mmCIF file of C-alpha atoms in Angstrom:
data_model
loop_
_atom_site.group_PDB
_atom_site.id
_atom_site.type_symbol
_atom_site.label_atom_id
_atom_site.label_comp_id
_atom_site.label_asym_id
_atom_site.label_seq_id
_atom_site.Cartn_x
_atom_site.Cartn_y
_atom_site.Cartn_z
ATOM 1 C CA MET A 1 -112.115 -65.899 7.765
ATOM 2 C CA SER A 2 -111.372 -62.021 7.181
ATOM 3 C CA THR A 3 -113.795 -59.683 5.493
ATOM 4 C CA SER A 4 -110.996 -58.525 3.170
ATOM 5 C CA THR A 5 -109.472 -62.040 2.508
ATOM 6 C CA THR A 6 -112.703 -63.189 1.400
ATOM 7 C CA LEU A 7 -113.549 -60.418 -0.996
ATOM 8 C CA SER A 8 -110.057 -60.222 -2.469
ATOM 9 C CA ALA A 9 -109.222 -63.858 -2.648
ATOM 10 C CA ALA A 10 -111.824 -64.983 -5.423
ATOM 11 C CA PRO A 11 -110.572 -65.331 -8.920
ATOM 12 C CA ARG A 12 -111.437 -62.371 -11.235
ATOM 13 C CA ALA A 13 -113.927 -63.760 -13.962
ATOM 14 C CA ASP A 14 -116.080 -61.901 -16.535
ATOM 15 C CA ILE A 15 -118.648 -59.394 -15.146
ATOM 16 C CA ASN A 16 -121.627 -60.873 -13.373
ATOM 17 C CA LEU A 17 -124.444 -59.435 -15.494
ATOM 18 C CA LYS A 18 -127.675 -60.838 -13.633
ATOM 19 C CA PRO A 19 -126.694 -59.313 -10.235
ATOM 20 C CA LEU A 20 -125.162 -56.188 -11.937
ATOM 21 C CA GLY A 21 -128.604 -55.844 -13.647
ATOM 22 C CA VAL A 22 -130.555 -56.287 -10.425
ATOM 23 C CA ALA A 23 -128.424 -54.056 -8.643
ATOM 24 C CA LEU A 24 -128.320 -51.052 -11.029
ATOM 25 C CA LEU A 25 -132.160 -51.701 -11.606
ATOM 26 C CA LEU A 26 -132.953 -51.379 -7.882
ATOM 27 C CA ILE A 27 -130.626 -48.270 -7.541
ATOM 28 C CA LEU A 28 -132.445 -46.670 -10.378
ATOM 29 C CA LEU A 29 -135.900 -47.518 -8.949
ATOM 30 C CA GLY A 30 -135.190 -46.473 -5.279
ATOM 31 C CA THR A 31 -133.641 -43.020 -6.925
ATOM 32 C CA TRP A 32 -136.846 -42.638 -8.832
ATOM 33 C CA TYR A 33 -139.112 -43.512 -5.864
ATOM 34 C CA LEU A 34 -137.486 -41.416 -3.377
ATOM 35 C CA GLY A 35 -137.420 -38.534 -5.870
ATOM 36 C CA GLN A 36 -141.131 -38.735 -6.759
ATOM 37 C CA ASN A 37 -142.563 -39.780 -3.259
ATOM 38 C CA VAL A 38 -139.909 -38.207 -0.543
ATOM 39 C CA SER A 39 -137.565 -35.526 -1.645
ATOM 40 C CA ALA A 40 -134.739 -35.058 -4.261
ATOM 41 C CA LYS A 41 -132.261 -34.793 -1.684
ATOM 42 C CA LEU A 42 -133.070 -38.080 -0.198
ATOM 43 C CA ALA A 43 -133.016 -39.720 -3.498
ATOM 44 C CA SER A 44 -129.423 -38.087 -4.044
ATOM 45 C CA LEU A 45 -128.314 -39.363 -0.735
ATOM 46 C CA PHE A 46 -129.526 -42.843 -1.798
ATOM 47 C CA VAL A 47 -127.000 -42.363 -4.804
ATOM 48 C CA VAL A 48 -124.245 -41.299 -2.542
ATOM 49 C CA GLY A 49 -124.924 -44.318 -0.373
ATOM 50 C CA SER A 50 -124.465 -46.451 -3.697
ATOM 51 C CA LEU A 51 -121.268 -44.751 -4.583
ATOM 52 C CA LEU A 52 -120.296 -45.265 -0.804
ATOM 53 C CA GLY A 53 -120.876 -49.199 -1.307
ATOM 54 C CA MET A 54 -118.843 -49.102 -4.680
ATOM 55 C CA ALA A 55 -115.938 -47.458 -3.134
ATOM 56 C CA LEU A 56 -115.815 -49.803 -0.022
ATOM 57 C CA TYR A 57 -115.995 -52.539 -2.110
ATOM 58 C CA HIS A 58 -113.505 -51.812 -4.766
ATOM 59 C CA ALA A 59 -111.056 -50.367 -2.310
ATOM 60 C CA ALA A 60 -111.685 -53.253 0.066
ATOM 61 C CA PHE A 61 -111.719 -50.480 2.742
ATOM 62 C CA GLY A 62 -112.179 -52.408 5.845
ATOM 63 C CA PHE A 63 -111.620 -50.996 9.264
ATOM 64 C CA THR A 64 -111.816 -54.389 10.981
ATOM 65 C CA SER A 65 -109.150 -56.181 8.686
ATOM 66 C CA ALA A 66 -107.235 -53.030 8.883
ATOM 67 C CA TRP A 67 -106.823 -53.106 12.669
ATOM 68 C CA ARG A 68 -106.614 -56.908 12.592
ATOM 69 C CA VAL A 69 -103.375 -56.820 10.420
ATOM 70 C CA PHE A 70 -101.584 -54.194 12.268
ATOM 71 C CA ILE A 71 -102.246 -55.938 15.606
ATOM 72 C CA ALA A 72 -101.642 -59.421 14.443
ATOM 73 C CA ASP A 73 -98.648 -58.721 12.024
ATOM 74 C CA GLY A 74 -97.595 -55.030 12.376
ATOM 75 C CA ARG A 75 -98.598 -53.948 8.966
ATOM 76 C CA GLY A 76 -100.048 -50.441 9.016
ATOM 77 C CA ALA A 77 -101.265 -49.411 5.387
ATOM 78 C CA GLY A 78 -104.890 -49.700 6.250
ATOM 79 C CA LEU A 79 -104.381 -47.723 9.367
ATOM 80 C CA ARG A 80 -102.206 -45.225 7.616
ATOM 81 C CA ALA A 81 -105.200 -44.811 4.860
ATOM 82 C CA GLN A 82 -107.633 -43.952 7.754
ATOM 83 C CA MET A 83 -105.377 -41.398 9.021
ATOM 84 C CA LEU A 84 -105.114 -39.831 5.762
ATOM 85 C CA MET A 85 -108.956 -39.899 5.190
ATOM 86 C CA LEU A 86 -109.299 -38.166 8.413
ATOM 87 C CA ALA A 87 -106.610 -35.578 7.902
ATOM 88 C CA VAL A 88 -108.578 -34.734 4.667
ATOM 89 C CA GLY A 89 -111.785 -34.731 6.385
ATOM 90 C CA VAL A 90 -111.072 -32.468 9.043
ATOM 91 C CA ALA A 91 -109.632 -29.930 6.455
ATOM 92 C CA LEU A 92 -113.166 -30.285 4.921
ATOM 93 C CA PHE A 93 -115.631 -30.306 7.970
ATOM 94 C CA PHE A 94 -114.221 -28.134 10.434
ATOM 95 C CA PRO A 95 -114.284 -24.739 8.666
ATOM 96 C CA ALA A 96 -118.023 -25.820 7.510
ATOM 97 C CA LEU A 97 -118.817 -26.846 10.971
ATOM 98 C CA ALA A 98 -117.342 -23.702 12.286
ATOM 99 C CA ASN A 99 -119.443 -21.651 10.052
ATOM 100 C CA GLY A 100 -122.606 -23.616 10.576
ATOM 101 C CA THR A 101 -123.588 -23.432 7.098
ATOM 102 C CA LEU A 102 -122.498 -25.390 3.742
ATOM 103 C CA PHE A 103 -123.533 -23.870 0.434
ATOM 104 C CA GLY A 104 -126.349 -22.187 2.150
ATOM 105 C CA ASN A 105 -127.701 -25.017 4.280
ATOM 106 C CA PRO A 106 -127.304 -25.233 8.049
ATOM 107 C CA VAL A 107 -125.001 -28.095 8.906
ATOM 108 C CA THR A 108 -124.028 -29.628 12.471
ATOM 109 C CA GLY A 109 -121.408 -32.499 13.383
ATOM 110 C CA LEU A 110 -122.085 -35.598 15.294
ATOM 111 C CA VAL A 111 -120.823 -34.498 18.584
ATOM 112 C CA SER A 112 -121.789 -36.813 21.656
ATOM 113 C CA PRO A 113 -121.093 -37.220 25.314
ATOM 114 C CA ALA A 114 -117.738 -38.773 26.269
ATOM 115 C CA GLY A 115 -117.873 -41.101 29.083
ATOM 116 C CA THR A 116 -118.697 -44.674 30.629
ATOM 117 C CA SER A 117 -121.061 -45.830 28.180
ATOM 118 C CA VAL A 118 -118.533 -44.719 25.014
ATOM 119 C CA ILE A 119 -115.679 -46.808 26.717
ATOM 120 C CA VAL A 120 -117.903 -49.889 27.547
ATOM 121 C CA GLY A 121 -119.684 -49.860 24.162
ATOM 122 C CA ALA A 122 -116.631 -49.126 21.847
ATOM 123 C CA PHE A 123 -114.912 -51.986 23.793
ATOM 124 C CA ILE A 124 -117.490 -54.329 23.001
ATOM 125 C CA PHE A 125 -117.969 -53.106 19.607
ATOM 126 C CA GLY A 126 -114.219 -53.801 18.880
ATOM 127 C CA ILE A 127 -114.652 -57.409 19.948
ATOM 128 C CA GLY A 128 -117.565 -57.709 17.744
ATOM 129 C CA MET A 129 -115.645 -56.380 14.851
ATOM 130 C CA GLN A 130 -113.240 -59.245 14.868
ATOM 131 C CA LEU A 131 -115.861 -62.006 15.804
ATOM 132 C CA GLY A 132 -118.326 -60.689 13.419
ATOM 133 C CA GLY A 133 -116.011 -60.105 10.715
ATOM 134 C CA GLY A 134 -116.678 -56.571 9.915
ATOM 135 C CA CYS A 135 -117.881 -53.055 11.205
ATOM 136 C CA ALA A 136 -120.927 -51.263 10.441
ATOM 137 C CA SER A 137 -119.857 -50.339 6.947
ATOM 138 C CA GLY A 138 -117.981 -53.443 6.413
ATOM 139 C CA THR A 139 -120.781 -55.436 7.119
ATOM 140 C CA LEU A 140 -123.127 -53.635 4.830
ATOM 141 C CA TYR A 141 -120.687 -53.724 1.963
ATOM 142 C CA THR A 142 -119.727 -57.409 2.284
ATOM 143 C CA VAL A 143 -123.429 -58.297 2.360
ATOM 144 C CA GLY A 144 -123.874 -56.500 -0.883
ATOM 145 C CA GLY A 145 -120.745 -58.147 -2.350
ATOM 146 C CA GLY A 146 -122.390 -61.680 -1.540
ATOM 147 C CA SER A 147 -121.015 -62.755 1.894
ATOM 148 C CA THR A 148 -123.606 -64.932 3.306
ATOM 149 C CA ARG A 149 -121.697 -65.034 6.605
ATOM 150 C CA MET A 150 -122.325 -61.214 6.934
ATOM 151 C CA LEU A 151 -126.022 -61.621 6.496
ATOM 152 C CA VAL A 152 -126.076 -63.557 9.823
ATOM 153 C CA THR A 153 -123.687 -61.022 11.278
ATOM 154 C CA LEU A 154 -126.060 -58.028 10.002
ATOM 155 C CA PHE A 155 -129.263 -59.817 11.496
ATOM 156 C CA PHE A 156 -127.856 -60.114 14.839
ATOM 157 C CA PHE A 157 -126.181 -56.594 14.528
ATOM 158 C CA ILE A 158 -129.940 -55.502 14.246
ATOM 159 C CA VAL A 159 -130.841 -57.410 17.303
ATOM 160 C CA GLY A 160 -128.101 -56.329 19.279
ATOM 161 C CA SER A 161 -129.086 -52.671 18.324
ATOM 162 C CA VAL A 162 -132.657 -52.791 19.444
ATOM 163 C CA VAL A 163 -131.870 -54.751 22.704
ATOM 164 C CA ALA A 164 -129.478 -51.942 23.552
ATOM 165 C CA THR A 165 -132.169 -49.275 23.175
ATOM 166 C CA ALA A 166 -134.112 -50.881 26.125
ATOM 167 C CA TYR A 167 -131.137 -50.305 28.271
ATOM 168 C CA MET A 168 -130.139 -46.721 27.194
ATOM 169 C CA PRO A 169 -131.421 -45.005 30.339
ATOM 170 C CA PHE A 170 -129.350 -46.862 32.458
ATOM 171 C CA TRP A 171 -126.184 -46.430 30.461
ATOM 172 C CA THR A 172 -126.769 -42.754 29.893
ATOM 173 C CA SER A 173 -126.903 -42.147 33.498
ATOM 174 C CA LEU A 174 -123.530 -43.378 34.192
ATOM 175 C CA PRO A 175 -120.655 -40.733 34.513
ATOM 176 C CA GLN A 176 -119.831 -38.848 31.233
ATOM 177 C CA LEU A 177 -118.818 -35.459 29.994
ATOM 178 C CA ALA A 178 -121.169 -33.011 28.283
ATOM 179 C CA PRO A 179 -120.689 -33.277 24.424
ATOM 180 C CA ILE A 180 -117.395 -31.441 23.502
ATOM 181 C CA SER A 181 -116.625 -29.968 20.142
ATOM 182 C CA LEU A 182 -112.760 -29.357 19.670
ATOM 183 C CA VAL A 183 -114.053 -26.940 16.927
ATOM 184 C CA LYS A 184 -115.901 -24.774 19.262
ATOM 185 C CA THR A 185 -113.567 -25.065 22.299
ATOM 186 C CA LEU A 186 -110.362 -24.667 20.619
ATOM 187 C CA GLY A 187 -111.168 -22.813 17.556
ATOM 188 C CA THR A 188 -111.158 -24.058 14.022
ATOM 189 C CA GLY A 189 -107.234 -23.482 13.348
ATOM 190 C CA PRO A 190 -105.712 -25.061 16.809
ATOM 191 C CA ALA A 191 -108.429 -27.816 16.306
ATOM 192 C CA LEU A 192 -106.829 -28.600 12.960
ATOM 193 C CA LEU A 193 -103.306 -28.669 13.839
ATOM 194 C CA LEU A 194 -103.893 -30.504 17.026
ATOM 195 C CA ASN A 195 -105.863 -33.404 14.992
ATOM 196 C CA TRP A 196 -103.275 -33.166 12.094
ATOM 197 C CA ALA A 197 -100.417 -33.753 14.728
ATOM 198 C CA VAL A 198 -102.323 -36.851 16.143
ATOM 199 C CA PHE A 199 -102.964 -38.370 12.871
ATOM 200 C CA ALA A 200 -99.300 -37.938 11.871
ATOM 201 C CA LEU A 201 -98.183 -39.617 15.260
ATOM 202 C CA ILE A 202 -100.418 -42.599 14.567
ATOM 203 C CA ALA A 203 -99.056 -43.091 11.122
ATOM 204 C CA PHE A 204 -95.460 -42.716 12.140
ATOM 205 C CA ILE A 205 -96.153 -45.018 15.022
ATOM 206 C CA THR A 206 -97.361 -47.668 12.399
ATOM 207 C CA VAL A 207 -94.381 -47.197 10.244
ATOM 208 C CA VAL A 208 -92.008 -47.700 13.181
ATOM 209 C CA VAL A 209 -93.806 -50.768 14.284
ATOM 210 C CA GLU A 210 -94.086 -52.255 10.526
ATOM 211 C CA LYS A 211 -90.107 -51.687 10.256
ATOM 212 C CA ARG A 212 -89.478 -53.362 13.336
ATOM 213 C CA ARG A 213 -91.455 -56.375 12.643
ATOM 214 C CA HIS A 214 -90.759 -56.821 8.965
ATOM 215 C CA GLY A 215 -87.638 -54.629 8.450
ATOM 216 C CA ARG A 216 -89.466 -52.522 5.915
ATOM 217 C CA ILE A 217 -92.679 -51.235 4.923
ATOM 218 C CA VAL A 218 -94.848 -54.007 3.234
ATOM 219 C CA VAL A 219 -97.627 -53.060 0.635
ATOM 220 C CA SER A 220 -100.302 -54.840 -1.097
ATOM 221 C CA PRO A 221 -99.870 -53.882 -4.794
ATOM 222 C CA VAL A 222 -103.159 -53.367 -6.924
ATOM 223 C CA LYS A 223 -102.752 -55.615 -9.891
ATOM 224 C CA SER A 224 -104.218 -54.207 -12.963
ATOM 225 C CA THR A 225 -106.131 -56.983 -15.284
ATOM 226 C CA GLY A 226 -106.163 -54.899 -18.568
ATOM 227 C CA ARG A 227 -109.583 -53.836 -18.148
ATOM 228 C CA ALA A 228 -111.138 -50.362 -16.776
ATOM 229 C CA THR A 229 -109.669 -50.499 -13.002
ATOM 230 C CA TRP A 230 -111.870 -47.669 -11.902
ATOM 231 C CA LEU A 231 -114.854 -49.593 -13.167
ATOM 232 C CA HIS A 232 -113.922 -53.004 -12.128
ATOM 233 C CA GLY A 233 -111.474 -52.536 -9.261
ATOM 234 C CA PRO A 234 -109.594 -53.008 -7.386
ATOM 235 C CA TRP A 235 -108.794 -49.558 -6.049
ATOM 236 C CA PRO A 236 -105.728 -48.338 -4.100
ATOM 237 C CA LEU A 237 -106.346 -47.985 -0.374
ATOM 238 C CA VAL A 238 -105.376 -44.220 -0.975
ATOM 239 C CA ALA A 239 -108.209 -43.810 -3.339
ATOM 240 C CA GLY A 240 -110.700 -45.568 -1.273
ATOM 241 C CA ALA A 241 -109.949 -43.270 1.422
ATOM 242 C CA LEU A 242 -110.304 -39.984 -0.709
ATOM 243 C CA ALA A 243 -113.523 -41.284 -2.069
ATOM 244 C CA LEU A 244 -115.123 -42.011 1.265
ATOM 245 C CA VAL A 245 -114.282 -38.768 2.598
ATOM 246 C CA LEU A 246 -115.533 -36.714 -0.271
ATOM 247 C CA LEU A 247 -118.767 -38.573 -0.185
ATOM 248 C CA ASN A 248 -119.100 -37.986 3.416
ATOM 249 C CA PHE A 249 -118.789 -34.282 2.991
ATOM 250 C CA ALA A 250 -121.365 -34.764 0.171
ATOM 251 C CA THR A 251 -123.524 -36.378 2.977
ATOM 252 C CA LEU A 252 -122.875 -33.389 5.134
ATOM 253 C CA ALA A 253 -123.868 -30.842 2.305
ATOM 254 C CA LEU A 254 -127.149 -32.542 1.368
ATOM 255 C CA SER A 255 -128.489 -34.078 4.923
ATOM 256 C CA GLY A 256 -126.652 -31.377 7.027
ATOM 257 C CA ARG A 257 -124.830 -34.053 9.179
ATOM 258 C CA PRO A 258 -122.186 -36.215 8.458
ATOM 259 C CA TRP A 259 -122.400 -40.028 7.720
ATOM 260 C CA GLY A 260 -123.989 -42.545 10.163
ATOM 261 C CA VAL A 261 -124.800 -46.259 9.607
ATOM 262 C CA THR A 262 -126.308 -47.848 12.991
ATOM 263 C CA SER A 263 -128.840 -45.740 14.002
ATOM 264 C CA ALA A 264 -130.934 -47.425 11.069
ATOM 265 C CA PHE A 265 -130.259 -50.813 12.585
ATOM 266 C CA ALA A 266 -131.790 -50.026 15.936
ATOM 267 C CA LEU A 267 -134.709 -48.407 13.685
ATOM 268 C CA TRP A 268 -135.221 -51.572 11.916
ATOM 269 C CA GLY A 269 -134.930 -53.621 14.989
ATOM 270 C CA ALA A 270 -137.436 -51.604 16.896
ATOM 271 C CA LYS A 271 -139.920 -51.580 14.038
ATOM 272 C CA GLY A 272 -139.517 -55.556 13.519
ATOM 273 C CA ALA A 273 -140.130 -56.138 17.301
ATOM 274 C CA ALA A 274 -143.338 -53.963 17.126
ATOM 275 C CA LEU A 275 -144.548 -56.253 14.586
ATOM 276 C CA LEU A 276 -143.922 -59.228 16.869
ATOM 277 C CA GLY A 277 -145.957 -57.425 19.402
ATOM 278 C CA ILE A 278 -143.062 -55.947 21.647
ATOM 279 C CA ASP A 279 -144.217 -52.385 22.731
ATOM 280 C CA THR A 280 -140.943 -50.597 21.774
ATOM 281 C CA PRO A 281 -142.713 -47.028 21.410
ATOM 282 C CA SER A 282 -143.149 -47.029 25.233
ATOM 283 C CA TRP A 283 -139.211 -47.490 25.694
ATOM 284 C CA ALA A 284 -137.531 -44.365 27.123
ATOM 285 C CA TYR A 285 -135.186 -44.336 23.868
ATOM 286 C CA TRP A 286 -138.132 -44.415 21.453
ATOM 287 C CA SER A 287 -140.020 -41.973 23.183
ATOM 288 C CA THR A 288 -137.904 -39.043 22.638
ATOM 289 C CA LYS A 289 -139.369 -36.463 19.802
ATOM 290 C CA ALA A 290 -136.936 -37.343 17.067
ATOM 291 C CA ASN A 291 -136.774 -41.237 17.834
ATOM 292 C CA ALA A 292 -140.267 -41.389 18.073
ATOM 293 C CA ALA A 293 -140.932 -39.700 14.745
ATOM 294 C CA ALA A 294 -138.618 -41.956 13.042
ATOM 295 C CA LEU A 295 -140.224 -45.007 14.319
ATOM 296 C CA ALA A 296 -143.757 -43.599 13.358
ATOM 297 C CA ALA A 297 -142.562 -42.848 9.911
ATOM 298 C CA PRO A 298 -142.048 -45.129 6.787
ATOM 299 C CA VAL A 299 -138.440 -46.416 6.647
ATOM 300 C CA THR A 300 -138.232 -44.982 3.185
ATOM 301 C CA GLN A 301 -138.070 -41.316 5.110
ATOM 302 C CA ASP A 302 -135.304 -42.246 7.141
ATOM 303 C CA VAL A 303 -131.860 -40.784 5.699
ATOM 304 C CA THR A 304 -129.665 -43.446 7.483
ATOM 305 C CA SER A 305 -131.919 -46.370 6.385
ATOM 306 C CA MET A 306 -131.858 -45.319 2.751
ATOM 307 C CA MET A 307 -127.946 -44.648 2.495
ATOM 308 C CA ASP A 308 -127.618 -48.070 4.066
ATOM 309 C CA ILE A 309 -129.594 -49.719 1.421
ATOM 310 C CA GLY A 310 -127.572 -47.892 -1.195
ATOM 311 C CA ILE A 311 -124.312 -49.223 0.182
ATOM 312 C CA VAL A 312 -125.498 -52.782 -0.075
ATOM 313 C CA LEU A 313 -126.604 -52.191 -3.808
ATOM 314 C CA GLY A 314 -123.756 -50.151 -4.610
ATOM 315 C CA ALA A 315 -121.368 -53.049 -3.192
ATOM 316 C CA MET A 316 -123.372 -55.749 -5.194
ATOM 317 C CA ALA A 317 -122.803 -53.682 -8.358
ATOM 318 C CA ALA A 318 -119.275 -53.347 -7.791
ATOM 319 C CA ALA A 319 -118.753 -57.121 -6.884
ATOM 320 C CA ALA A 320 -120.656 -57.919 -10.085
ATOM 321 C CA LEU A 321 -118.550 -55.616 -12.228
ATOM 322 C CA ALA A 322 -115.460 -57.369 -10.565
ATOM 323 C CA GLY A 323 -116.905 -60.707 -11.443
ATOM 324 C CA ARG A 324 -116.830 -61.696 -7.778
ATOM 325 C CA TYR A 325 -120.353 -61.853 -7.056
ATOM 326 C CA ALA A 326 -120.633 -65.720 -5.892
ATOM 327 C CA PRO A 327 -122.442 -66.119 -2.562
ATOM 328 C CA VAL A 328 -121.364 -69.311 -0.742
ATOM 329 C CA TRP A 329 -124.521 -70.781 1.510
ATOM 330 C CA LYS A 330 -122.196 -73.359 3.608
ATOM 331 C CA LEU A 331 -120.756 -72.114 6.783
ATOM 332 C CA PRO A 332 -118.731 -73.703 9.442
ATOM 333 C CA LEU A 333 -120.593 -73.894 12.678
ATOM 334 C CA ARG A 334 -117.832 -72.249 14.767
ATOM 335 C CA SER A 335 -117.911 -69.376 12.281
ATOM 336 C CA LEU A 336 -121.612 -69.147 12.184
ATOM 337 C CA VAL A 337 -121.585 -68.831 16.180
ATOM 338 C CA ALA A 338 -118.930 -65.957 15.935
ATOM 339 C CA ALA A 339 -120.850 -64.258 13.410
ATOM 340 C CA MET A 340 -124.047 -64.482 15.681
ATOM 341 C CA VAL A 341 -122.224 -63.306 18.942
ATOM 342 C CA GLY A 342 -120.289 -60.785 17.031
ATOM 343 C CA GLY A 343 -123.237 -59.254 15.549
ATOM 344 C CA LEU A 344 -124.910 -59.050 18.988
ATOM 345 C CA MET A 345 -121.830 -57.371 20.296
ATOM 346 C CA LEU A 346 -121.579 -54.842 17.390
ATOM 347 C CA GLY A 347 -125.378 -53.720 17.746
ATOM 348 C CA PHE A 348 -124.944 -53.417 21.569
ATOM 349 C CA GLY A 349 -121.799 -51.708 21.475
ATOM 350 C CA ALA A 350 -122.624 -49.237 18.849
ATOM 351 C CA ARG A 351 -125.786 -47.805 20.838
ATOM 352 C CA LEU A 352 -123.745 -47.345 24.046
ATOM 353 C CA ALA A 353 -121.066 -45.723 22.281
ATOM 354 C CA TYR A 354 -123.340 -43.386 20.321
ATOM 355 C CA GLY A 355 -122.306 -44.718 17.309
ATOM 356 C CA CYS A 356 -119.831 -47.025 15.302
ATOM 357 C CA ASN A 357 -116.796 -46.957 13.249
ATOM 358 C CA ILE A 358 -118.508 -44.638 10.840
ATOM 359 C CA GLY A 359 -120.765 -42.537 13.325
ATOM 360 C CA ALA A 360 -118.339 -42.199 16.365
ATOM 361 C CA TYR A 361 -115.064 -42.620 14.759
ATOM 362 C CA PHE A 362 -114.980 -41.469 11.217
ATOM 363 C CA SER A 363 -118.008 -38.794 11.288
ATOM 364 C CA GLY A 364 -117.167 -38.159 15.019
ATOM 365 C CA ILE A 365 -113.566 -37.297 14.665
ATOM 366 C CA VAL A 366 -114.178 -35.061 11.497
ATOM 367 C CA SER A 367 -116.947 -33.367 13.622
ATOM 368 C CA GLY A 368 -114.524 -32.420 16.314
ATOM 369 C CA SER A 369 -116.089 -34.682 18.862
ATOM 370 C CA LEU A 370 -114.096 -35.681 21.759
ATOM 371 C CA HIS A 371 -116.101 -38.693 21.971
ATOM 372 C CA GLY A 372 -114.632 -39.868 18.679
ATOM 373 C CA TRP A 373 -111.037 -40.122 20.085
ATOM 374 C CA LEU A 374 -112.424 -41.731 23.167
ATOM 375 C CA TRP A 375 -114.305 -44.254 20.969
ATOM 376 C CA LEU A 376 -111.133 -45.188 19.055
ATOM 377 C CA ILE A 377 -108.997 -45.732 22.037
ATOM 378 C CA ALA A 378 -111.566 -48.163 23.442
ATOM 379 C CA ALA A 379 -112.557 -49.952 20.195
ATOM 380 C CA PHE A 380 -108.801 -50.365 19.202
ATOM 381 C CA ALA A 381 -108.359 -52.053 22.968
ATOM 382 C CA GLY A 382 -111.529 -54.272 22.021
ATOM 383 C CA ASN A 383 -109.877 -55.332 18.588
ATOM 384 C CA VAL A 384 -106.704 -56.473 20.329
ATOM 385 C CA PHE A 385 -108.895 -58.696 22.287
ATOM 386 C CA GLY A 386 -110.957 -59.849 19.599
ATOM 387 C CA THR A 387 -108.257 -60.720 17.581
ATOM 388 C CA ARG A 388 -106.984 -63.045 20.430
ATOM 389 C CA LEU A 389 -110.424 -64.766 20.366
ATOM 390 C CA ARG A 390 -110.729 -65.326 16.553
ATOM 391 C CA PRO A 391 -108.795 -68.700 16.654
ATOM 392 C CA LEU A 392 -111.180 -70.048 19.072
ATOM 393 C CA PHE A 393 -113.822 -70.035 16.450
ATOM 394 C CA GLY A 394 -111.698 -71.130 13.709
ATOM 395 C CA LEU A 395 -111.303 -67.810 12.078
ATOM 396 C CA GLU A 396 -108.336 -66.650 10.695
ATOM 397 C CA VAL A 397 -105.627 -64.050 11.642
ATOM 398 C CA GLU A 398 -103.959 -62.901 8.776
ATOM 399 C CA ARG A 399 -100.099 -62.767 8.641
ATOM 400 C CA VAL A 400 -99.548 -62.324 5.044
ATOM 401 C CA LYS A 401 -96.225 -61.055 3.444
ATOM 402 C CA PRO A 402 -97.112 -58.693 0.616
ATOM 403 C CA SER A 403 -94.290 -57.420 -1.434
ATOM 404 C CA ALA A 404 -91.800 -54.668 0.018
ATOM 405 C CA CYS A 405 -91.065 -50.971 -1.231
#
């Protein structure tokens, strides 16, 4: 069962008042607590995370499903929305990153080494996307939307993340290039033109493939229910793409670096393992200054953790507003196994690849990082393989025929 199908197939009902009240109360309490005990910036980032969760849910903006429907059925609307998101993103991010400041505050991109670990990790992550049923952001927003299967994926995502940190010295010792920023290497103007050209090429390829497969461009129309669509959803994919890039830019302005997701999963896993008596602080990965400080500090001081929790609560509020918050606790055995295996692969792959579909792909590319493009190629290949594996676990591979335009 796909993430997007699961969320969109449920019939719209009245607003689910209880989960809506719980979600909004927790968002308010979290914002107040962080503002009083940590900082106003972190409280603001928690709110940004909540808005990200709402945008992800209402637009059903899943990287996993978008890649799967293109691979399996040649439909490219989701991929084109991602290219639009990235095109707007580089236009916003590149000048700020080249300048080094935004609204008077220092900013830096997520630029990581490109090499063996990225290729292997992103490929593994891509397979995990299709077996687990979601990416990093998709896992969080579907958990918030009431998907009990994705709770399993998230748990094993965390397990896979912390296991990977035990082996990071080996993977980082393999051949790789030093971090390369296209903004610094080429300059802002040439880097923008190069990226826009590649985005346009990818979008063009999706159009050609879609027309060859279907004879036309196929779209999934957003149906209005007569209520306030922006509040209750669903949103068009384009609206979701623009919302995500603007909220990522807000994250850059507030935190000094772009949006990330999975470093928090490794942190949660390491803290949990330490509680079980495993000496994670002695591992090389957790001995670096930044990681050791994060491991020693309360999780409420970690930007990524607070934004991740905000995403879950924002998606919960969005699902309740849409009248679709209705968790189902019975899971087929093969689907459960796929969620476990997929979650482990997602977590392990994300650490090896220096990030996920958000930290490495979205935020990596808008940061001008070469490793973001390498991640995209390797992860897409993993998605092709993962899509072929889905039927073995009783999971659907969509071949829906939406209306034409």
